[in-house]
Coordinates of C-alpha atoms and ligand atoms in Angstrom, one line a residue:
M20 CA 13.6 29.9 -6.9
D21 CA 11.2 28.6 -9.6
F22 CA 13.3 26.3 -11.7
K23 CA 10.5 25.9 -14.3
K24 CA 10.4 29.7 -14.6
I25 CA 14.1 29.6 -15.3
V26 CA 13.5 27.3 -18.1
C27 CA 10.7 29.4 -19.6
E28 CA 12.9 32.4 -19.6
N29 CA 15.5 30.5 -21.7
F30 CA 13.2 28.6 -24.1
K31 CA 10.7 30.3 -26.5
T32 CA 9.0 28.3 -29.0
E33 CA 6.1 28.9 -31.6
A34 CA 4.7 25.5 -30.5
M35 CA 3.2 26.8 -27.3
T36 CA 2.9 29.9 -25.3
S37 CA 5.2 30.4 -22.1
D38 CA 2.2 29.4 -19.9
E39 CA 1.7 26.2 -21.6
L40 CA 5.4 25.4 -21.5
Y41 CA 5.3 26.1 -17.9
A42 CA 2.5 23.9 -17.2
S43 CA 3.9 21.1 -19.2
L44 CA 7.4 21.2 -17.4
M45 CA 8.0 18.7 -14.7
P46 CA 10.8 18.2 -12.1
T47 CA 12.9 15.2 -13.0
Q48 CA 12.9 12.2 -10.8
D49 CA 16.6 11.4 -11.2
C50 CA 19.4 13.9 -11.2
K51 CA 21.2 12.0 -13.9
N52 CA 18.4 13.6 -16.2
G53 CA 18.8 17.2 -15.1
D54 CA 16.6 19.4 -13.1
V55 CA 13.4 19.9 -15.2
C56 CA 12.0 17.9 -18.1
L57 CA 9.6 18.4 -20.8
P58 CA 7.7 15.3 -21.9
C59 CA 7.2 15.8 -25.6
F60 CA 4.6 13.0 -26.2
R61 CA 1.5 15.2 -26.3
F62 CA 2.9 17.3 -29.3
A63 CA 3.3 14.3 -31.5
K64 CA 0.0 14.3 -33.0
A65 CA -0.2 18.1 -33.9
L66 CA 3.4 18.2 -35.0
R67 CA 3.4 15.0 -36.9
K68 CA 6.7 14.0 -35.7
S69 CA 8.1 11.3 -33.0
P70 CA 8.2 12.8 -29.5
A71 CA 12.1 12.3 -29.8
A72 CA 12.4 14.3 -33.0
I73 CA 10.4 17.2 -31.4
A74 CA 12.7 17.1 -28.4
E75 CA 15.3 17.5 -30.8
D76 CA 13.8 20.3 -32.4
F77 CA 13.2 22.0 -29.2
K78 CA 16.5 21.6 -28.0
D79 CA 17.8 23.9 -30.7
Q80 CA 15.6 26.8 -29.6
V81 CA 16.8 26.6 -26.0
N82 CA 19.2 29.3 -24.9
T83 CA 22.0 27.4 -23.2
G84 CA 25.2 28.4 -21.5
G85 CA 23.4 30.9 -18.9
A86 CA 21.1 29.9 -16.1
V87 CA 20.4 26.7 -18.3
E88 CA 23.5 24.9 -18.8
K89 CA 22.6 22.5 -21.2
C90 CA 19.8 20.5 -22.7
E91 CA 19.7 16.7 -23.5
V92 CA 17.2 14.5 -25.4
A93 CA 16.3 11.3 -23.6
G94 CA 13.6 9.3 -25.4
G95 CA 10.7 11.6 -25.7
Y96 CA 11.9 13.8 -23.0
L97 CA 13.9 17.1 -23.1
N98 CA 15.9 17.3 -20.1
F99 CA 17.3 20.7 -18.8
F100 CA 20.3 20.9 -16.7
L101 CA 20.5 24.3 -14.7
N102 CA 23.7 25.9 -13.9
K103 CA 24.5 24.4 -10.5
A104 CA 26.7 27.3 -9.4
Y105 CA 24.0 29.9 -10.4
I106 CA 21.3 27.9 -8.7
T107 CA 23.3 27.3 -5.5
R108 CA 24.2 30.9 -5.0
A109 CA 20.7 32.1 -5.8
V110 CA 19.1 29.5 -3.4
L111 CA 21.5 30.3 -0.6
D112 CA 20.9 34.1 -1.0
E113 CA 17.2 33.4 -0.8
C114 CA 17.8 31.3 2.5
A115 CA 20.1 34.0 4.1
Q116 CA 17.1 36.5 3.2
K117 CA 14.6 34.4 5.0
G118 CA 16.9 34.0 7.9
D119 CA 16.5 31.8 10.8
T120 CA 12.7 32.5 11.3
Y121 CA 10.7 32.2 8.3
A122 CA 8.0 34.8 7.8
P123 CA 4.8 33.7 6.5
L124 CA 4.0 33.9 2.8
S125 CA 2.0 36.8 1.4
R126 CA -1.5 37.0 2.7
L127 CA -4.1 35.4 0.5
N128 CA -7.2 36.7 1.9
K129 CA -8.7 33.2 2.2
T130 CA -10.2 31.7 5.3
I131 CA -9.9 28.1 6.3
C132 CA -11.7 26.6 9.3
I133 CA -10.2 23.6 10.8
D134 CA -12.3 21.6 13.2
Y135 CA -9.7 19.3 15.2
S136 CA -9.1 17.8 18.5
S137 CA -12.9 18.4 19.4
I138 CA -12.8 16.7 22.7
N139 CA -15.7 15.3 24.9
I140 CA -16.4 17.0 28.2
A141 CA -15.8 14.7 31.3
K142 CA -14.1 12.3 29.2
P143 CA -10.3 11.5 29.4
F144 CA -8.0 13.1 26.7
H145 CA -6.4 10.0 25.8
I146 CA -4.0 8.8 23.2
G147 CA -6.7 8.1 20.8
H148 CA -7.1 12.0 20.4
L149 CA -3.2 12.3 19.6
L150 CA -3.6 12.3 15.9
T151 CA -6.7 14.7 15.5
T152 CA -4.8 17.1 17.7
V153 CA -1.4 17.0 16.1
I154 CA -2.7 16.8 12.5
G155 CA -5.1 19.5 12.9
G156 CA -2.6 21.6 14.9
S157 CA 0.0 21.1 12.2
L158 CA -2.4 22.0 9.2
Y159 CA -3.1 25.1 11.4
R160 CA 0.4 26.2 11.1
V161 CA 0.8 25.0 7.6
Y162 CA -2.1 27.1 6.3
K163 CA -0.9 30.1 8.4
Y164 CA 2.5 30.0 6.9
L165 CA 1.0 29.7 3.4
G166 CA -0.9 33.2 4.1
Y167 CA -4.4 31.8 4.9
D168 CA -6.5 33.3 7.7
V169 CA -6.9 30.2 9.9
V170 CA -9.8 29.5 12.3
G171 CA -9.1 26.7 14.8
I172 CA -12.1 25.3 16.1
N173 CA -12.5 22.8 19.0
H174 CA -16.2 21.5 18.6
L175 CA -16.5 20.3 22.1
G176 CA -18.6 17.3 22.7
D177 CA -20.6 18.9 25.4
W178 CA -24.1 17.6 24.9
G179 CA -25.8 14.4 25.4
T180 CA -27.5 12.1 27.7
Q181 CA -24.3 10.9 29.4
F182 CA -24.0 14.2 31.2
G183 CA -27.5 13.3 32.8
K184 CA -25.8 10.1 33.9
L185 CA -22.7 11.8 35.2
I186 CA -24.9 14.2 37.3
V187 CA -26.7 11.1 38.9
A188 CA -23.3 9.5 39.6
Y189 CA -21.9 12.7 40.9
K190 CA -24.9 13.4 43.2
K191 CA -24.8 9.7 44.5
W192 CA -21.1 9.0 44.8
G193 CA -19.1 12.3 43.9
D194 CA -16.5 13.4 46.2
D195 CA -15.6 17.0 45.7
E196 CA -12.0 16.5 47.1
D197 CA -11.3 13.7 44.9
I198 CA -12.5 15.6 41.9
E199 CA -10.5 18.5 42.8
K200 CA -7.5 16.3 43.1
R201 CA -7.9 13.8 40.2
K202 CA -10.0 15.9 38.0
V203 CA -11.2 14.0 34.9
R204 CA -9.7 10.8 36.2
A205 CA -12.3 11.1 39.2
L206 CA -15.0 12.1 36.6
L207 CA -14.1 8.9 34.6
D208 CA -14.4 6.7 37.6
L209 CA -17.8 8.1 38.2
Y210 CA -18.8 7.5 34.7
V211 CA -17.5 3.9 34.9
R212 CA -19.4 3.3 38.1
F213 CA -22.5 4.5 36.7
H214 CA -22.4 1.9 34.0
K215 CA -21.6 -0.9 36.5
E216 CA -24.3 0.0 38.8
A217 CA -27.0 0.5 36.1
E218 CA -26.3 -2.9 35.0
K219 CA -27.9 -4.0 38.2
D220 CA -30.4 -1.3 38.7
E221 CA -32.1 -0.2 35.5
S222 CA -33.9 2.8 37.1
L223 CA -30.6 4.7 37.3
N224 CA -30.7 5.2 33.4
D225 CA -34.2 6.9 34.0
E226 CA -32.6 9.1 36.5
G227 CA -30.0 9.9 34.0
R228 CA -32.5 10.9 31.5
Y229 CA -34.4 12.9 33.9
W230 CA -31.1 15.0 34.8
F231 CA -30.2 15.5 31.2
K232 CA -33.8 16.9 30.7
Q233 CA -32.9 19.1 33.6
I234 CA -29.8 20.4 31.7
E235 CA -31.9 20.8 28.7
D236 CA -34.6 23.0 30.6
G237 CA -31.9 25.0 32.3
N238 CA -32.4 23.8 35.9
P239 CA -29.8 25.9 37.8
E240 CA -28.4 23.0 39.9
A241 CA -28.1 20.9 36.7
L242 CA -26.4 23.5 35.0
A243 CA -24.0 24.4 37.7
I244 CA -22.6 20.9 38.0
F245 CA -22.3 20.5 34.3
E246 CA -20.5 23.7 34.0
K247 CA -18.1 22.6 36.6
F248 CA -17.5 19.3 34.7
K249 CA -16.8 21.4 31.6
E250 CA -14.5 23.8 33.5
I251 CA -12.5 20.9 35.0
T252 CA -12.1 19.2 31.6
L253 CA -11.0 22.3 29.8
K254 CA -8.5 23.2 32.4
E255 CA -6.9 19.9 32.1
V256 CA -6.8 19.7 28.4
A257 CA -5.4 23.2 28.3
K258 CA -2.4 21.8 30.0
V259 CA -2.0 19.2 27.1
Y260 CA -2.5 21.8 24.4
D261 CA 0.2 23.8 25.9
K262 CA 2.6 21.2 25.9
L263 CA 1.7 20.1 22.2
G264 CA 1.9 24.0 21.2
V265 CA -1.8 23.8 19.7
K266 CA -4.4 26.6 20.0
F267 CA -7.9 27.2 19.1
D268 CA -9.8 30.3 18.1
S269 CA -13.2 28.9 19.2
Y270 CA -14.5 26.5 21.6
A271 CA -18.0 26.5 20.3
G272 CA -19.2 23.1 20.8
E273 CA -22.2 21.0 20.5
S274 CA -24.3 22.6 23.1
F275 CA -23.5 26.0 21.4
Y276 CA -25.9 24.8 18.7
N277 CA -28.9 24.2 20.9
D278 CA -30.8 27.2 19.6
K279 CA -29.5 27.1 16.0
M280 CA -30.8 23.8 14.9
Q281 CA -34.6 24.6 14.7
P282 CA -34.1 27.0 11.6
I283 CA -32.3 24.1 9.8
I284 CA -34.9 21.5 10.8
D285 CA -37.6 24.0 9.4
E286 CA -35.7 24.5 6.4
L287 CA -35.4 20.7 5.8
Q288 CA -39.1 20.5 6.4
N289 CA -40.0 23.2 3.9
K290 CA -37.7 21.9 1.2
G291 CA -39.5 18.5 1.5
L292 CA -36.3 16.7 2.8
L293 CA -37.7 15.4 6.0
T294 CA -39.4 12.1 6.2
E295 CA -40.9 10.2 9.2
S296 CA -39.5 6.8 10.0
E297 CA -40.8 5.3 13.1
G298 CA -41.7 8.4 14.8
A299 CA -38.3 9.9 14.0
K300 CA -37.5 12.5 11.2
V301 CA -34.9 11.5 8.9
V302 CA -33.4 12.8 5.6
D303 CA -33.7 9.7 3.2
L304 CA -30.3 9.2 1.4
E305 CA -31.1 5.9 -0.3
E306 CA -30.5 7.3 -3.7
W307 CA -26.8 8.1 -2.9
G308 CA -26.4 4.5 -1.3
M309 CA -26.4 5.9 2.3
P310 CA -28.6 4.9 5.3
P311 CA -30.9 7.9 6.4
C312 CA -29.5 10.7 8.2
L313 CA -31.3 11.1 11.4
I314 CA -32.3 14.5 12.4
V315 CA -34.8 14.3 15.2
K316 CA -35.4 11.4 17.5
K317 CA -38.9 10.1 18.4
D318 CA -38.6 11.8 21.9
G319 CA -37.9 15.1 20.1
A320 CA -34.2 15.1 20.8
T321 CA -31.6 16.2 18.3
L322 CA -28.5 14.3 17.3
Y323 CA -24.8 14.7 16.7
A324 CA -25.6 15.1 12.9
T325 CA -28.2 17.9 13.6
R326 CA -25.6 19.8 15.5
D327 CA -23.2 19.4 12.7
L328 CA -25.6 20.8 10.2
A329 CA -26.2 23.8 12.3
A330 CA -22.4 24.1 13.0
A331 CA -21.4 24.0 9.2
K332 CA -24.1 26.6 8.5
Y333 CA -23.0 29.0 11.6
R334 CA -19.3 28.6 10.4
H335 CA -20.2 29.5 7.0
D336 CA -22.1 32.5 7.9
T337 CA -19.7 33.6 10.5
Y338 CA -16.3 32.9 8.7
D339 CA -17.2 32.8 5.1
F340 CA -14.6 30.0 4.7
D341 CA -13.0 28.9 1.6
K342 CA -12.7 25.5 3.1
C343 CA -13.9 23.8 6.4
L344 CA -11.7 20.9 7.5
Y345 CA -13.1 18.3 9.8
V346 CA -9.9 16.3 11.3
V347 CA -11.9 13.4 12.7
A348 CA -11.3 9.7 12.5
Y349 CA -12.3 7.5 9.7
Q350 CA -15.0 5.8 11.8
Q351 CA -17.0 8.8 11.1
N352 CA -16.7 8.7 7.3
L353 CA -20.3 7.9 6.9
H354 CA -21.4 10.6 9.2
F355 CA -19.6 13.4 7.4
K356 CA -20.7 11.9 4.0
Q357 CA -24.2 12.1 5.1
V358 CA -23.9 15.5 6.6
F359 CA -22.3 16.9 3.7
K360 CA -24.9 15.3 1.2
V361 CA -27.8 16.8 3.3
L362 CA -26.2 20.4 3.1
E363 CA -25.8 19.9 -0.6
L364 CA -29.5 18.8 -0.8
L365 CA -30.5 21.9 1.0
G366 CA -29.0 23.8 -2.0
Y367 CA -26.0 25.3 -0.1
D368 CA -23.5 25.7 -2.8
W369 CA -20.6 25.9 -0.3
A370 CA -21.2 22.2 0.8
D371 CA -18.3 21.2 -1.5
R372 CA -16.0 23.3 0.6
L373 CA -16.3 20.9 3.4
V374 CA -13.7 18.4 3.6
H375 CA -13.5 15.3 6.1
V376 CA -9.9 14.8 6.8
P377 CA -9.8 11.2 8.3
F378 CA -7.0 9.4 10.0
G379 CA -6.4 6.0 11.5
M380 CA -6.7 4.7 14.9
V381 CA -4.0 4.9 17.7
S382 CA -3.3 2.1 20.1
L383 CA -0.5 1.6 22.6
E384 CA 1.5 -1.6 22.0
G385 CA -1.5 -3.8 21.9
S386 CA -3.7 -2.4 24.5
T387 CA -7.3 -1.4 23.6
L388 CA -9.1 1.5 24.7
S389 CA -12.4 1.8 26.0
T390 CA -13.8 4.7 28.0
R391 CA -16.7 2.6 29.5
E392 CA -14.3 0.1 31.1
G393 CA -12.0 2.9 32.1
K394 CA -9.0 1.3 30.4
V395 CA -7.5 4.4 29.1
V396 CA -4.1 5.8 28.2
F397 CA -4.1 9.6 29.1
L398 CA -2.2 11.4 26.5
D399 CA -0.8 13.7 29.1
D400 CA 0.8 10.6 30.8
V401 CA 2.3 9.4 27.3
L402 CA 3.9 12.9 27.0
D403 CA 5.4 12.8 30.6
T404 CA 6.7 9.3 30.2
A405 CA 8.3 10.3 26.9
V406 CA 10.0 13.4 28.5
A407 CA 11.1 11.5 31.5
K408 CA 12.7 8.8 29.4
V409 CA 14.6 11.4 27.3
G410 CA 15.7 12.8 30.7
D411 CA 16.9 9.6 31.8
V412 CA 19.0 9.2 28.7
M413 CA 20.6 12.6 29.2
E414 CA 21.6 11.8 32.5
Q415 CA 23.2 8.5 31.5
K416 CA 24.9 10.1 28.7
Q417 CA 25.9 13.7 29.9
G418 CA 25.5 13.2 33.6
K419 CA 22.9 15.8 34.0
R420 CA 19.5 16.6 33.0
D421 CA 18.2 19.5 31.0
E422 CA 14.5 19.7 31.7
E423 CA 13.7 22.2 28.9
T424 CA 15.5 20.3 26.1
A425 CA 14.1 16.8 27.6
K426 CA 10.7 18.5 27.1
K427 CA 11.2 19.4 23.6
V428 CA 12.8 16.3 22.5
G429 CA 10.5 14.2 24.4
V430 CA 7.2 15.8 23.4
G431 CA 8.5 16.2 20.0
A432 CA 9.3 12.4 19.6
V433 CA 5.8 11.5 20.1
I434 CA 4.5 14.3 17.8
F435 CA 7.0 13.2 15.1
Y436 CA 5.9 9.6 15.6
A437 CA 2.4 10.5 15.2
L438 CA 3.0 12.5 12.1
S439 CA 5.5 10.5 10.2
S440 CA 3.4 8.2 8.2
A441 CA 0.4 8.8 6.2
R442 CA -2.5 9.9 8.4
I443 CA -5.0 7.2 7.2
K444 CA -2.7 4.3 8.6
D445 CA -3.5 2.9 12.2
L446 CA -0.8 3.9 14.4
V447 CA 0.7 1.6 17.2
F448 CA 2.4 3.9 19.6
S449 CA 5.7 2.6 20.8
Y450 CA 8.1 4.5 23.1
D451 CA 11.2 2.7 21.9
K452 CA 10.4 3.4 18.2
A453 CA 9.4 7.1 18.9
L454 CA 12.4 7.8 21.1
S455 CA 15.1 6.1 19.0
F456 CA 17.9 8.2 17.6
E457 CA 18.1 5.8 14.6
G458 CA 15.8 5.8 11.8
E459 CA 13.3 8.3 10.9
T460 CA 12.3 9.8 14.2
G461 CA 12.0 13.1 16.0
P462 CA 15.3 12.7 18.1
Y463 CA 17.1 12.0 14.9
L464 CA 15.9 15.3 13.4
Q465 CA 16.5 17.2 16.6
Y466 CA 20.1 15.9 16.6
A467 CA 20.7 16.9 12.9
H468 CA 19.5 20.4 13.8
A469 CA 21.5 20.7 16.9
R470 CA 24.6 19.4 15.1
C471 CA 24.2 22.2 12.4
R472 CA 23.8 24.9 15.1
S473 CA 27.1 23.4 17.0
V474 CA 28.9 23.6 13.9
I475 CA 27.9 27.1 13.3
A476 CA 28.5 28.2 17.0
K477 CA 31.9 26.8 16.9
A478 CA 32.8 28.5 13.5
G479 CA 31.9 31.9 14.9
E480 CA 31.8 34.8 12.5
V481 CA 33.6 34.0 9.2
K482 CA 34.6 36.9 6.7
G483 CA 34.7 35.5 3.2
K484 CA 32.6 35.3 -0.1
F485 CA 30.6 32.8 -2.1
S486 CA 32.8 30.2 -3.7
A487 CA 30.9 28.0 -6.1
G488 CA 33.6 25.4 -6.0
A489 CA 33.1 24.9 -2.1
L490 CA 29.8 23.3 -2.9
D491 CA 30.5 21.7 -6.4
S492 CA 29.3 18.0 -5.6
A493 CA 26.1 15.9 -6.4
E494 CA 25.7 16.0 -2.6
A495 CA 25.8 19.8 -2.0
Y496 CA 23.3 20.3 -5.1
E497 CA 20.9 17.8 -3.7
V498 CA 20.9 19.7 -0.4
V499 CA 20.5 23.0 -2.4
K500 CA 17.6 21.6 -4.4
L501 CA 15.9 20.4 -1.2
L502 CA 16.1 23.8 0.5
N503 CA 14.5 25.3 -2.6
A504 CA 11.7 22.8 -2.3
F505 CA 10.5 24.1 1.2
D506 CA 7.6 26.1 0.3
Q507 CA 6.5 23.6 -2.4
T508 CA 6.7 20.9 0.2
V509 CA 4.5 23.0 2.5
R510 CA 1.9 23.6 -0.3
E511 CA 1.8 19.9 -1.1
A512 CA 1.1 19.1 2.5
A513 CA -1.6 21.6 2.6
E514 CA -3.1 20.3 -0.6
K515 CA -3.2 16.7 0.7
Y516 CA -4.0 17.7 4.1
E517 CA -1.0 15.5 5.2
P518 CA 1.6 16.9 7.7
S519 CA 3.6 13.8 7.0
V520 CA 4.8 15.3 3.7
I521 CA 6.9 17.7 5.8
S522 CA 8.0 15.0 8.1
H523 CA 9.3 13.1 5.2
Y524 CA 10.9 16.1 3.5
L525 CA 12.7 17.0 6.9
I526 CA 14.2 13.4 7.0
T527 CA 15.3 13.5 3.4
L528 CA 16.8 17.1 4.0
A529 CA 18.6 15.9 7.2
K530 CA 19.9 12.8 5.5
A531 CA 21.1 14.7 2.4
Y532 CA 23.0 17.2 4.6
N533 CA 24.4 14.3 6.6
K534 CA 25.9 12.8 3.3
F535 CA 27.4 16.1 2.5
Y536 CA 28.8 16.5 6.0
I537 CA 30.6 13.1 6.0
D538 CA 32.4 14.0 2.8
N539 CA 33.3 17.8 3.4
R540 CA 34.7 19.6 6.3
I541 CA 32.7 22.7 7.0
V542 CA 35.5 24.8 8.8
T543 CA 38.7 24.9 6.5
D544 CA 41.6 27.0 5.9
D545 CA 40.1 28.9 3.1
N546 CA 37.8 31.5 4.3
D547 CA 35.5 31.5 1.3
V548 CA 35.0 27.8 1.3
T549 CA 34.2 28.0 5.0
F550 CA 32.0 30.9 4.5
T551 CA 30.0 29.0 1.7
R552 CA 29.7 25.7 3.5
L553 CA 28.5 27.4 6.5
A554 CA 25.9 29.2 4.5
L555 CA 24.7 25.9 3.4
T556 CA 24.7 24.8 7.1
K557 CA 22.9 27.7 8.3
A558 CA 20.2 27.2 5.7
V559 CA 19.8 23.6 6.5
A560 CA 19.5 24.6 10.2
A561 CA 16.9 27.2 9.5
A562 CA 14.8 24.7 7.1
L563 CA 14.9 22.0 9.7
K564 CA 13.8 24.6 12.7
N565 CA 11.1 26.0 10.6
G566 CA 9.8 22.7 9.1
L567 CA 9.7 21.3 12.7
K568 CA 7.7 24.2 13.6
L569 CA 5.1 23.4 11.0
I570 CA 4.7 20.0 12.5
L571 CA 4.4 21.5 16.1
I572 CA 8.0 20.6 17.1
D573 CA 10.4 22.9 18.8
A574 CA 13.9 22.5 17.5
V575 CA 16.7 22.5 20.2
D576 CA 20.1 23.9 19.7
K577 CA 22.0 21.7 22.0
M578 CA 21.4 18.1 22.9
Ligands
LIG897 N1 -16.3 14.9 19.9 C1 -16.3 14.1 18.6 C2 -15.8 12.7 18.9 O1 -15.1 12.5 19.8 C3 -15.7 14.7 17.5 C4 -16.3 15.9 16.9 C5 -15.7 16.2 15.5 N2 -16.2 17.3 14.9 C6 -17.5 17.4 14.6 N3 -17.8 18.7 14.0 N4 -18.3 16.6 14.5 O2 -16.1 11.8 18.3

């Protein structure tokens, strides 16, 4: 239901076209002022009247008594009150049609690439990766729902001198059995040990460089070890991705661009963009207030930025994207500004379709994270702990554990906590806060949904017809309006690259329904009333379930 459209259908004026009217209408902030309002200030000059007088004039031109119940002038605003019974019925009809599982909106023929999670090989998948993974994973679903073709890309960090170091450590101290057992944790220990020993013995760093060169030159032994590290890491993260419900269409990582950088470097050279600086090749960005973008090091090695230039071009040529998002921490703000600027200087008109979607840092109740020292909180452990804690509570309260439900509630709680505030804010992860049933949490929403389902299940099949009187209250109308705002909310989340818009919406909806539920019995002696209130309850359950799905959470029916 498009409230603005309803107003346009009932209000024709010579002062503006229907399209202009549509664009000028706004939702009201406060329900006391109706559903939609028209600010009349901007007409004052042309019509040479006060905004309030203009609103009065317009008022006479509105067709009231039908879908628009009445109109009121308040200051320079004309407020439209829609017919609540009409809207309620229409919205609930629409919800009934959408059913329990919302189909995606119609296909747009637009492609959006989302670079997210983008883990580093042989490094732990730690709590610091939580935000990129769930923000990106959620945006993936959000854009799919809105009808986009989405390409999820895991730009693997699978290139760099550290892999030479790891090979040295592996050859010296590696234990295949241990690696088989402890996977990335064993690799992490090797990495930490390398740095400790290299402090005492400088020559280890030279060996590391030597072995990285072997990878670059395609030495079969070096490649085999490196491939093994890659396989171990990917297998392990796959488990976590599975738990979080995120997926990727491409795992083309940094090494994929090894043979795709030279053309870009040549192009930079030909367009006169490269300058020499202490033996290195850089693009000078002083004019734009940025340090130079390093393209080729003195020893001929390419850099992270060089790979991102090649990757952007490759993605453009391969996917012809309308937008390419990079869900990467704000620490890399400068990196992306530089890369986007260099692409613009190369004359690529699509450079303005690249968007860095930054987010804050994650920590676990005060502990700091450092891979080098091996102080790391594995994301997988955080998820398992959350699930175990939920299981414990279930056992205490209900005397038994339901593993499936505990998984959904526990993992969902972690995800919701990560997606509940604006992404740019730093996040201090707390189990107590995430798992609480009070406040704006995942478990609160899960409970709200499960309660709706249980009301529906208990009521069983009810034969009746829509009764406007059953939902004739400000509380019910608030719920109806929120139900109607679902798609608009998802659009807003996409426009702002901000899944928290959906989290916030779901909390608001759950609270609004709760208010209604407290004041109204759902199952009554009057079948029509029961039928109508159940329709509202079903619609709320579906909106919660489908909204949760967009933020990667599986709703549970019982808890
Ligand atoms: N692997 C990188 C890191 O952990 C993130 C990569 C982000 N994507 C990109 N195209 N640069 O910092």
